[in-house]
């Protein structure tokens, strides 16, 4: 495995946010890239019958969780507790590629799983924690996603959206929420000078970097001919924390404004920068969905937000209470969404991932 000896923690991303890709522009790009790839595709019956193989790996920001219809459907014997849904970006992209195939059909194998860590991609059997109709005794463990996807010499494209749960970002949000309603340290102080037994944010990011290096090395080893595309995280937090109403659980709840600013610049942007830097080292493509989602964070009004807040809108099958905690969204007629993308957020990610896949297939 190649070593990342000179790789330092990334500088914070900057630059002017890009505007979201419109449906019209996306359709035009799809048609143009389809024609280009068609010209390069094998001719004759054998080429026409062939398929590109695409594997989607990742956590809940890939799987979808509460976005759309559960996949497999509720009650299906093949349900695995990973909470994949029909409006998550892999399925959205898959439908676009089916409508405008890039020279030949693309077959999607989506093994993303809610709560997946970097280790669950390559090394560890994950025990899913879906709260939706769990079997008696809980969900059985599933194989590492590399194995579940059956990556191999014939895999053409691998997309990976993972890293947040390895901090863990969701756990940090809950700690920031707790510290926001109790006296004592701020969330920033807690993770900068942590109590015994808790990693500092610097140690968390350094560990995530090492884990990401090892994971990408194993993906390339398992799928040596594949184009690997890493997907970053969207702008779930506002550019100005003062935009958040600390009395509203449909936003970020009682998290202090100073902590929101720190979570944005000192955690989320640093995580995205780490993913981008490691991907570049391997020569992989990085999909930036942060820039295009600025202004659509959890503290925006409904219709503008692409990310639901602590509590938000979700299907009736999704829980209103978070097991093991005091968080209950039922009194405000919402579900526990814990700052995850809604359908609009997944649609935006899908536009960027689709473009990256089509460009990658031009090189096949």
mmCIF file of C-alpha atoms in Angstrom:
data_model
loop_
_atom_site.group_PDB
_atom_site.id
_atom_site.type_symbol
_atom_site.label_atom_id
_atom_site.label_comp_id
_atom_site.label_asym_id
_atom_site.label_seq_id
_atom_site.Cartn_x
_atom_site.Cartn_y
_atom_site.Cartn_z
ATOM 1 C CA UNK A 1 0.000 0.000 0.000
ATOM 2 C CA UNK A 2 1.236 3.443 -0.906
ATOM 3 C CA UNK A 3 2.015 5.618 2.062
ATOM 4 C CA UNK A 4 0.800 9.157 2.560
ATOM 5 C CA UNK A 5 3.955 10.362 4.231
ATOM 6 C CA UNK A 6 3.678 14.018 3.285
ATOM 7 C CA UNK A 7 -0.072 14.376 3.612
ATOM 8 C CA UNK A 8 -0.994 17.043 6.173
ATOM 9 C CA UNK A 9 -4.429 17.961 7.464
ATOM 10 C CA UNK A 10 -6.109 20.109 4.796
ATOM 11 C CA UNK A 11 -6.528 23.846 4.712
ATOM 12 C CA UNK A 12 -10.089 24.982 4.973
ATOM 13 C CA UNK A 13 -11.824 25.071 1.592
ATOM 14 C CA UNK A 14 -12.515 28.484 0.168
ATOM 15 C CA UNK A 15 -13.727 29.958 -3.065
ATOM 16 C CA UNK A 16 -17.049 31.235 -4.331
ATOM 17 C CA UNK A 17 -19.947 28.770 -3.963
ATOM 18 C CA UNK A 18 -21.191 27.354 -7.238
ATOM 19 C CA UNK A 19 -24.854 27.609 -8.179
ATOM 20 C CA UNK A 20 -26.810 24.328 -8.190
ATOM 21 C CA UNK A 21 -26.912 22.515 -11.529
ATOM 22 C CA UNK A 22 -30.302 23.064 -13.136
ATOM 23 C CA UNK A 23 -32.396 20.199 -14.522
ATOM 24 C CA UNK A 24 -32.038 21.656 -18.012
ATOM 25 C CA UNK A 25 -28.245 21.906 -17.761
ATOM 26 C CA UNK A 26 -28.059 18.411 -16.284
ATOM 27 C CA UNK A 27 -30.142 16.996 -19.142
ATOM 28 C CA UNK A 28 -28.016 18.723 -21.747
ATOM 29 C CA UNK A 29 -24.838 17.434 -20.108
ATOM 30 C CA UNK A 30 -26.275 13.921 -19.973
ATOM 31 C CA UNK A 31 -27.131 13.936 -23.668
ATOM 32 C CA UNK A 32 -23.747 15.387 -24.656
ATOM 33 C CA UNK A 33 -21.772 12.917 -22.571
ATOM 34 C CA UNK A 34 -23.988 10.057 -23.760
ATOM 35 C CA UNK A 35 -23.155 10.866 -27.385
ATOM 36 C CA UNK A 36 -19.439 11.101 -26.571
ATOM 37 C CA UNK A 37 -19.370 7.798 -24.718
ATOM 38 C CA UNK A 38 -21.495 6.136 -27.423
ATOM 39 C CA UNK A 39 -18.839 6.967 -29.966
ATOM 40 C CA UNK A 40 -16.233 5.187 -27.817
ATOM 41 C CA UNK A 41 -18.380 2.177 -26.848
ATOM 42 C CA UNK A 42 -17.763 -1.251 -28.433
ATOM 43 C CA UNK A 43 -19.754 -1.868 -31.597
ATOM 44 C CA UNK A 44 -21.769 -4.952 -32.499
ATOM 45 C CA UNK A 45 -24.016 -7.238 -30.492
ATOM 46 C CA UNK A 46 -21.399 -8.169 -27.854
ATOM 47 C CA UNK A 47 -20.765 -4.513 -26.916
ATOM 48 C CA UNK A 48 -24.480 -3.664 -26.971
ATOM 49 C CA UNK A 49 -25.252 -6.509 -24.563
ATOM 50 C CA UNK A 50 -22.547 -5.502 -22.116
ATOM 51 C CA UNK A 51 -23.028 -3.315 -19.033
ATOM 52 C CA UNK A 52 -20.990 -0.890 -17.016
ATOM 53 C CA UNK A 53 -20.779 -1.994 -13.391
ATOM 54 C CA UNK A 54 -21.227 0.739 -10.770
ATOM 55 C CA UNK A 55 -20.965 0.100 -7.020
ATOM 56 C CA UNK A 56 -22.282 2.705 -4.555
ATOM 57 C CA UNK A 57 -20.723 2.544 -1.083
ATOM 58 C CA UNK A 58 -21.366 4.848 1.841
ATOM 59 C CA UNK A 59 -23.263 5.872 4.956
ATOM 60 C CA UNK A 60 -26.731 7.364 5.537
ATOM 61 C CA UNK A 61 -25.907 10.417 3.401
ATOM 62 C CA UNK A 62 -25.709 7.920 0.536
ATOM 63 C CA UNK A 63 -28.346 5.403 1.659
ATOM 64 C CA UNK A 64 -31.022 8.044 2.214
ATOM 65 C CA UNK A 65 -32.600 6.895 5.485
ATOM 66 C CA UNK A 66 -35.963 8.638 5.405
ATOM 67 C CA UNK A 67 -35.921 9.914 1.802
ATOM 68 C CA UNK A 68 -38.468 8.117 -0.362
ATOM 69 C CA UNK A 69 -39.655 4.511 -0.254
ATOM 70 C CA UNK A 70 -37.522 2.013 1.694
ATOM 71 C CA UNK A 71 -35.376 -0.324 -0.404
ATOM 72 C CA UNK A 72 -35.957 -3.252 -0.059
ATOM 73 C CA UNK A 73 -39.623 -2.484 0.728
ATOM 74 C CA UNK A 74 -41.018 -2.733 4.233
ATOM 75 C CA UNK A 75 -41.873 -6.323 5.036
ATOM 76 C CA UNK A 76 -39.496 -7.762 2.440
ATOM 77 C CA UNK A 77 -37.459 -10.693 3.746
ATOM 78 C CA UNK A 78 -34.265 -9.229 2.233
ATOM 79 C CA UNK A 79 -34.353 -6.063 4.364
ATOM 80 C CA UNK A 80 -30.983 -5.618 6.074
ATOM 81 C CA UNK A 81 -31.444 -2.595 8.337
ATOM 82 C CA UNK A 82 -29.357 -0.269 6.138
ATOM 83 C CA UNK A 83 -32.214 2.128 5.299
ATOM 84 C CA UNK A 84 -31.582 2.618 1.570
ATOM 85 C CA UNK A 85 -34.375 4.563 -0.126
ATOM 86 C CA UNK A 86 -35.633 5.328 -3.627
ATOM 87 C CA UNK A 87 -34.921 9.072 -3.564
ATOM 88 C CA UNK A 88 -31.349 8.775 -2.292
ATOM 89 C CA UNK A 89 -28.803 9.962 -4.838
ATOM 90 C CA UNK A 90 -27.665 6.502 -6.070
ATOM 91 C CA UNK A 91 -31.224 5.637 -7.137
ATOM 92 C CA UNK A 92 -31.782 9.118 -8.618
ATOM 93 C CA UNK A 93 -28.580 8.816 -10.661
ATOM 94 C CA UNK A 94 -29.464 5.254 -11.644
ATOM 95 C CA UNK A 95 -32.774 6.430 -13.128
ATOM 96 C CA UNK A 96 -31.015 9.177 -15.087
ATOM 97 C CA UNK A 97 -28.419 6.747 -16.436
ATOM 98 C CA UNK A 98 -31.209 4.366 -17.405
ATOM 99 C CA UNK A 99 -32.983 7.130 -19.329
ATOM 100 C CA UNK A 100 -29.787 8.426 -20.946
ATOM 101 C CA UNK A 101 -27.382 5.446 -20.950
ATOM 102 C CA UNK A 102 -23.708 6.382 -21.453
ATOM 103 C CA UNK A 103 -23.124 4.179 -24.494
ATOM 104 C CA UNK A 104 -24.346 1.017 -22.780
ATOM 105 C CA UNK A 105 -26.463 0.276 -19.709
ATOM 106 C CA UNK A 106 -25.124 0.876 -16.207
ATOM 107 C CA UNK A 107 -25.854 -1.705 -13.528
ATOM 108 C CA UNK A 108 -25.973 -0.275 -9.991
ATOM 109 C CA UNK A 109 -25.068 -2.317 -6.938
ATOM 110 C CA UNK A 110 -25.947 -0.129 -3.944
ATOM 111 C CA UNK A 111 -24.691 -1.473 -0.614
ATOM 112 C CA UNK A 112 -24.597 1.820 1.293
ATOM 113 C CA UNK A 113 -25.748 1.542 4.882
ATOM 114 C CA UNK A 114 -26.929 3.998 7.484
ATOM 115 C CA UNK A 115 -24.419 4.591 10.307
ATOM 116 C CA UNK A 116 -21.548 3.080 8.274
ATOM 117 C CA UNK A 117 -18.045 4.121 9.239
ATOM 118 C CA UNK A 118 -14.935 4.126 7.066
ATOM 119 C CA UNK A 119 -13.944 0.780 8.591
ATOM 120 C CA UNK A 120 -17.292 -0.714 7.547
ATOM 121 C CA UNK A 121 -16.426 -0.104 3.896
ATOM 122 C CA UNK A 122 -13.394 -2.387 3.830
ATOM 123 C CA UNK A 123 -12.630 -4.092 7.138
ATOM 124 C CA UNK A 124 -15.517 -4.546 9.542
ATOM 125 C CA UNK A 125 -18.827 -6.395 9.596
ATOM 126 C CA UNK A 126 -21.348 -3.694 10.437
ATOM 127 C CA UNK A 127 -24.355 -4.277 12.669
ATOM 128 C CA UNK A 128 -27.107 -2.013 11.238
ATOM 129 C CA UNK A 129 -29.177 0.009 13.679
ATOM 130 C CA UNK A 130 -32.269 0.885 11.641
ATOM 131 C CA UNK A 131 -35.179 1.766 13.926
ATOM 132 C CA UNK A 132 -37.633 0.745 11.205
ATOM 133 C CA UNK A 133 -39.234 -2.642 11.894
ATOM 134 C CA UNK A 134 -36.133 -4.300 13.373
ATOM 135 C CA UNK A 135 -36.350 -8.084 13.783
ATOM 136 C CA UNK A 136 -36.509 -9.686 17.207
ATOM 137 C CA UNK A 137 -32.970 -9.667 18.546
ATOM 138 C CA UNK A 138 -31.872 -6.852 16.248
ATOM 139 C CA UNK A 139 -30.368 -6.737 12.785
ATOM 140 C CA UNK A 140 -27.715 -9.319 11.891
ATOM 141 C CA UNK A 141 -24.270 -8.032 10.955
ATOM 142 C CA UNK A 142 -23.539 -7.460 7.267
ATOM 143 C CA UNK A 143 -20.236 -7.968 5.462
ATOM 144 C CA UNK A 144 -17.902 -5.042 4.667
ATOM 145 C CA UNK A 145 -19.275 -3.104 1.727
ATOM 146 C CA UNK A 146 -16.382 -4.046 -0.560
ATOM 147 C CA UNK A 147 -17.452 -7.670 -0.168
ATOM 148 C CA UNK A 148 -21.179 -6.991 -0.396
ATOM 149 C CA UNK A 149 -20.683 -5.085 -3.646
ATOM 150 C CA UNK A 150 -18.498 -7.902 -5.023
ATOM 151 C CA UNK A 151 -15.905 -5.464 -6.309
ATOM 152 C CA UNK A 152 -13.605 -7.018 -8.863
ATOM 153 C CA UNK A 153 -11.788 -6.661 -12.159
ATOM 154 C CA UNK A 154 -15.090 -5.997 -13.934
ATOM 155 C CA UNK A 155 -16.131 -3.077 -11.703
ATOM 156 C CA UNK A 156 -16.078 0.131 -13.768
ATOM 157 C CA UNK A 157 -17.046 2.824 -11.241
ATOM 158 C CA UNK A 158 -17.093 2.980 -7.443
ATOM 159 C CA UNK A 159 -18.668 5.924 -5.628
ATOM 160 C CA UNK A 160 -17.963 6.361 -1.913
ATOM 161 C CA UNK A 161 -19.652 8.724 0.531
ATOM 162 C CA UNK A 162 -18.344 8.064 4.020
ATOM 163 C CA UNK A 163 -16.389 9.611 6.883
ATOM 164 C CA UNK A 164 -18.872 11.497 9.057
ATOM 165 C CA UNK A 165 -19.711 8.569 11.320
ATOM 166 C CA UNK A 166 -16.039 7.930 11.941
ATOM 167 C CA UNK A 167 -15.657 11.248 13.796
ATOM 168 C CA UNK A 168 -18.600 10.718 14.700
ATOM 169 C CA UNK A 169 -20.270 13.917 13.426
ATOM 170 C CA UNK A 170 -23.763 12.881 14.552
ATOM 171 C CA UNK A 171 -22.541 12.136 18.067
ATOM 172 C CA UNK A 172 -20.779 15.479 18.173
ATOM 173 C CA UNK A 173 -23.991 17.242 17.167
ATOM 174 C CA UNK A 174 -25.859 15.570 20.016
ATOM 175 C CA UNK A 175 -23.098 16.538 22.466
ATOM 176 C CA UNK A 176 -23.254 20.133 21.199
ATOM 177 C CA UNK A 177 -27.033 20.056 21.678
ATOM 178 C CA UNK A 178 -26.601 18.758 25.230
ATOM 179 C CA UNK A 179 -23.963 21.376 26.077
ATOM 180 C CA UNK A 180 -26.170 24.058 24.565
ATOM 181 C CA UNK A 181 -28.800 23.579 27.272
ATOM 182 C CA UNK A 182 -26.475 22.963 30.225
ATOM 183 C CA UNK A 183 -23.886 25.233 31.870
ATOM 184 C CA UNK A 184 -20.226 24.454 31.416
ATOM 185 C CA UNK A 185 -17.904 24.097 28.447
ATOM 186 C CA UNK A 186 -18.944 24.981 24.941
ATOM 187 C CA UNK A 187 -18.872 22.219 22.377
ATOM 188 C CA UNK A 188 -15.781 23.772 20.824
ATOM 189 C CA UNK A 189 -13.975 23.727 24.180
ATOM 190 C CA UNK A 190 -15.136 20.179 24.903
ATOM 191 C CA UNK A 191 -13.579 18.775 21.712
ATOM 192 C CA UNK A 192 -10.519 21.044 21.651
ATOM 193 C CA UNK A 193 -9.513 20.227 25.248
ATOM 194 C CA UNK A 194 -11.485 17.041 25.827
ATOM 195 C CA UNK A 195 -12.017 15.129 29.055
ATOM 196 C CA UNK A 196 -10.100 11.908 29.619
ATOM 197 C CA UNK A 197 -11.295 9.163 27.294
ATOM 198 C CA UNK A 198 -12.514 11.541 24.567
ATOM 199 C CA UNK A 199 -10.475 12.320 21.441
ATOM 200 C CA UNK A 200 -9.751 15.910 20.548
ATOM 201 C CA UNK A 201 -10.993 17.122 17.181
ATOM 202 C CA UNK A 202 -7.384 17.195 15.958
ATOM 203 C CA UNK A 203 -6.968 13.513 16.859
ATOM 204 C CA UNK A 204 -10.318 12.638 15.299
ATOM 205 C CA UNK A 205 -9.404 14.234 11.969
ATOM 206 C CA UNK A 206 -5.957 12.639 11.966
ATOM 207 C CA UNK A 207 -7.471 9.218 12.616
ATOM 208 C CA UNK A 208 -10.107 9.705 9.908
ATOM 209 C CA UNK A 209 -7.354 10.609 7.461
ATOM 210 C CA UNK A 210 -5.437 7.406 8.206
ATOM 211 C CA UNK A 211 -8.584 5.288 7.990
ATOM 212 C CA UNK A 212 -9.550 6.874 4.664
ATOM 213 C CA UNK A 213 -6.116 6.139 3.207
ATOM 214 C CA UNK A 214 -6.362 2.483 4.203
ATOM 215 C CA UNK A 215 -9.939 2.222 2.899
ATOM 216 C CA UNK A 216 -9.160 3.705 -0.530
ATOM 217 C CA UNK A 217 -6.127 1.453 -0.870
ATOM 218 C CA UNK A 218 -8.343 -1.577 -0.302
ATOM 219 C CA UNK A 219 -10.986 -0.341 -2.734
ATOM 220 C CA UNK A 220 -8.354 0.018 -5.442
ATOM 221 C CA UNK A 221 -6.967 -3.393 -4.615
ATOM 222 C CA UNK A 222 -10.427 -4.987 -4.850
ATOM 223 C CA UNK A 223 -11.425 -3.115 -8.032
ATOM 224 C CA UNK A 224 -8.137 -2.406 -9.844
ATOM 225 C CA UNK A 225 -9.781 -1.255 -13.087
ATOM 226 C CA UNK A 226 -12.445 0.973 -11.543
ATOM 227 C CA UNK A 227 -12.686 4.739 -11.554
ATOM 228 C CA UNK A 228 -13.146 5.705 -7.906
ATOM 229 C CA UNK A 229 -15.248 8.753 -7.043
ATOM 230 C CA UNK A 230 -15.344 10.118 -3.490
ATOM 231 C CA UNK A 231 -18.337 12.220 -2.456
ATOM 232 C CA UNK A 232 -18.063 14.981 0.132
ATOM 233 C CA UNK A 233 -20.710 16.256 2.539
ATOM 234 C CA UNK A 234 -23.138 19.115 1.833
ATOM 235 C CA UNK A 235 -23.456 22.428 3.666
ATOM 236 C CA UNK A 236 -25.632 21.225 6.536
ATOM 237 C CA UNK A 237 -24.733 24.275 8.665
ATOM 238 C CA UNK A 238 -25.367 27.945 7.752
ATOM 239 C CA UNK A 239 -22.714 30.420 6.698
ATOM 240 C CA UNK A 240 -23.789 32.602 9.629
ATOM 241 C CA UNK A 241 -24.850 30.793 12.794
ATOM 242 C CA UNK A 242 -27.081 33.720 13.748
ATOM 243 C CA UNK A 243 -29.451 32.461 11.045
ATOM 244 C CA UNK A 244 -30.403 29.598 13.376
ATOM 245 C CA UNK A 245 -33.282 29.852 15.826
ATOM 246 C CA UNK A 246 -32.042 28.203 19.031
ATOM 247 C CA UNK A 247 -35.636 27.532 20.087
ATOM 248 C CA UNK A 248 -36.364 25.424 17.010
ATOM 249 C CA UNK A 249 -35.670 21.701 16.782
ATOM 250 C CA UNK A 250 -36.552 21.850 13.088
ATOM 251 C CA UNK A 251 -33.236 23.679 12.791
ATOM 252 C CA UNK A 252 -30.267 22.917 15.062
ATOM 253 C CA UNK A 253 -32.048 23.301 18.369
ATOM 254 C CA UNK A 254 -30.196 24.795 21.322
ATOM 255 C CA UNK A 255 -26.676 24.440 19.898
ATOM 256 C CA UNK A 256 -24.800 27.655 20.676
ATOM 257 C CA UNK A 257 -24.162 29.896 17.683
ATOM 258 C CA UNK A 258 -20.412 29.926 18.338
ATOM 259 C CA UNK A 259 -20.437 26.131 18.295
ATOM 260 C CA UNK A 260 -22.349 26.068 15.004
ATOM 261 C CA UNK A 261 -19.657 28.259 13.442
ATOM 262 C CA UNK A 262 -16.972 25.929 14.822
ATOM 263 C CA UNK A 263 -18.774 22.785 13.624
ATOM 264 C CA UNK A 264 -18.957 24.298 10.138
ATOM 265 C CA UNK A 265 -15.387 25.584 9.797
ATOM 266 C CA UNK A 266 -13.464 23.421 12.242
ATOM 267 C CA UNK A 267 -15.181 20.093 11.635
ATOM 268 C CA UNK A 268 -17.288 19.755 8.479
ATOM 269 C CA UNK A 269 -15.032 21.727 6.153
ATOM 270 C CA UNK A 270 -11.979 20.040 7.600
ATOM 271 C CA UNK A 271 -13.571 16.615 7.038
ATOM 272 C CA UNK A 272 -14.375 17.449 3.425
ATOM 273 C CA UNK A 273 -10.860 18.771 2.945
ATOM 274 C CA UNK A 274 -9.390 15.560 4.326
ATOM 275 C CA UNK A 275 -11.484 13.427 1.970
ATOM 276 C CA UNK A 276 -10.525 15.595 -1.000
ATOM 277 C CA UNK A 277 -6.828 15.539 -0.139
ATOM 278 C CA UNK A 278 -6.689 11.746 0.272
ATOM 279 C CA UNK A 279 -8.674 11.222 -2.939
ATOM 280 C CA UNK A 280 -6.226 13.423 -4.831
ATOM 281 C CA UNK A 281 -3.303 11.386 -3.515
ATOM 282 C CA UNK A 282 -4.813 8.263 -5.076
ATOM 283 C CA UNK A 283 -5.666 10.092 -8.290
ATOM 284 C CA UNK A 284 -9.389 9.725 -7.618
ATOM 285 C CA UNK A 285 -12.141 12.185 -8.459
ATOM 286 C CA UNK A 286 -13.671 14.179 -5.586
ATOM 287 C CA UNK A 287 -17.266 15.406 -5.867
ATOM 288 C CA UNK A 288 -17.787 18.702 -4.049
ATOM 289 C CA UNK A 289 -21.440 19.016 -3.041
ATOM 290 C CA UNK A 290 -20.723 21.573 -0.328
ATOM 291 C CA UNK A 291 -20.302 24.618 -2.579
ATOM 292 C CA UNK A 292 -23.557 24.127 -4.468
ATOM 293 C CA UNK A 293 -25.552 23.554 -1.271
ATOM 294 C CA UNK A 294 -24.508 26.727 0.575
ATOM 295 C CA UNK A 295 -27.679 28.595 1.507
ATOM 296 C CA UNK A 296 -29.725 25.396 1.718
ATOM 297 C CA UNK A 297 -28.678 24.323 5.223
ATOM 298 C CA UNK A 298 -30.818 23.060 8.088
ATOM 299 C CA UNK A 299 -31.559 26.564 9.372
ATOM 300 C CA UNK A 300 -33.315 27.693 6.202
ATOM 301 C CA UNK A 301 -37.106 27.674 5.830
ATOM 302 C CA UNK A 302 -38.958 24.696 4.396
ATOM 303 C CA UNK A 303 -38.709 24.711 0.616
ATOM 304 C CA UNK A 304 -35.248 26.302 0.765
ATOM 305 C CA UNK A 305 -33.501 23.837 3.055
ATOM 306 C CA UNK A 306 -31.935 20.747 1.491
ATOM 307 C CA UNK A 307 -31.123 19.364 4.933
ATOM 308 C CA UNK A 308 -33.647 18.573 7.651
ATOM 309 C CA UNK A 309 -32.834 19.739 11.173
ATOM 310 C CA UNK A 310 -32.678 17.806 14.437
ATOM 311 C CA UNK A 311 -36.378 17.138 13.813
ATOM 312 C CA UNK A 312 -37.843 17.292 10.331
ATOM 313 C CA UNK A 313 -40.125 15.894 7.676
ATOM 314 C CA UNK A 314 -39.928 12.189 6.885
ATOM 315 C CA UNK A 315 -42.176 9.309 5.924
ATOM 316 C CA UNK A 316 -44.619 7.870 8.442
ATOM 317 C CA UNK A 317 -42.417 4.789 8.773
ATOM 318 C CA UNK A 318 -39.588 6.885 10.287
ATOM 319 C CA UNK A 319 -39.505 7.285 14.121
ATOM 320 C CA UNK A 320 -40.400 10.451 16.007
ATOM 321 C CA UNK A 321 -38.312 9.445 19.039
ATOM 322 C CA UNK A 322 -34.610 8.653 19.157
ATOM 323 C CA UNK A 323 -34.135 5.428 21.144
ATOM 324 C CA UNK A 324 -31.863 5.752 24.171
ATOM 325 C CA UNK A 325 -32.164 9.545 24.345
ATOM 326 C CA UNK A 326 -34.659 12.176 25.481
ATOM 327 C CA UNK A 327 -35.055 13.495 21.931
ATOM 328 C CA UNK A 328 -38.726 13.393 20.947
ATOM 329 C CA UNK A 329 -40.003 15.185 17.851
ATOM 330 C CA UNK A 330 -43.586 13.948 18.189
ATOM 331 C CA UNK A 331 -44.886 17.050 20.050
ATOM 332 C CA UNK A 332 -44.072 19.208 17.021
ATOM 333 C CA UNK A 333 -45.392 16.575 14.572
ATOM 334 C CA UNK A 334 -41.938 15.867 13.141
ATOM 335 C CA UNK A 335 -39.581 12.894 12.861
ATOM 336 C CA UNK A 336 -36.005 12.451 14.113
ATOM 337 C CA UNK A 337 -33.922 13.485 11.101
ATOM 338 C CA UNK A 338 -30.672 14.518 12.849
ATOM 339 C CA UNK A 339 -29.401 16.913 10.168
ATOM 340 C CA UNK A 340 -29.623 14.700 7.080
ATOM 341 C CA UNK A 341 -30.353 15.651 3.451
ATOM 342 C CA UNK A 342 -33.936 15.648 2.240
ATOM 343 C CA UNK A 343 -35.046 14.786 -1.304
ATOM 344 C CA UNK A 344 -33.873 18.148 -2.669
ATOM 345 C CA UNK A 345 -30.469 17.646 -1.088
ATOM 346 C CA UNK A 346 -30.120 14.195 -2.632
ATOM 347 C CA UNK A 347 -31.232 15.577 -6.000
ATOM 348 C CA UNK A 348 -28.426 18.139 -5.856
ATOM 349 C CA UNK A 349 -25.855 15.491 -4.935
ATOM 350 C CA UNK A 350 -27.212 13.269 -7.709
ATOM 351 C CA UNK A 351 -26.611 15.959 -10.344
ATOM 352 C CA UNK A 352 -22.925 16.207 -9.378
ATOM 353 C CA UNK A 353 -22.377 12.458 -8.965
ATOM 354 C CA UNK A 354 -24.052 11.707 -12.298
ATOM 355 C CA UNK A 355 -21.754 14.159 -14.037
ATOM 356 C CA UNK A 356 -18.703 12.601 -12.363
ATOM 357 C CA UNK A 357 -19.765 9.096 -13.392
ATOM 358 C CA UNK A 358 -20.331 10.087 -17.011
ATOM 359 C CA UNK A 359 -16.961 11.842 -17.197
ATOM 360 C CA UNK A 360 -15.289 8.811 -15.624
ATOM 361 C CA UNK A 361 -16.869 6.483 -18.180
ATOM 362 C CA UNK A 362 -15.427 8.610 -20.993
ATOM 363 C CA UNK A 363 -12.044 7.200 -19.962
ATOM 364 C CA UNK A 364 -13.132 3.555 -20.035
#
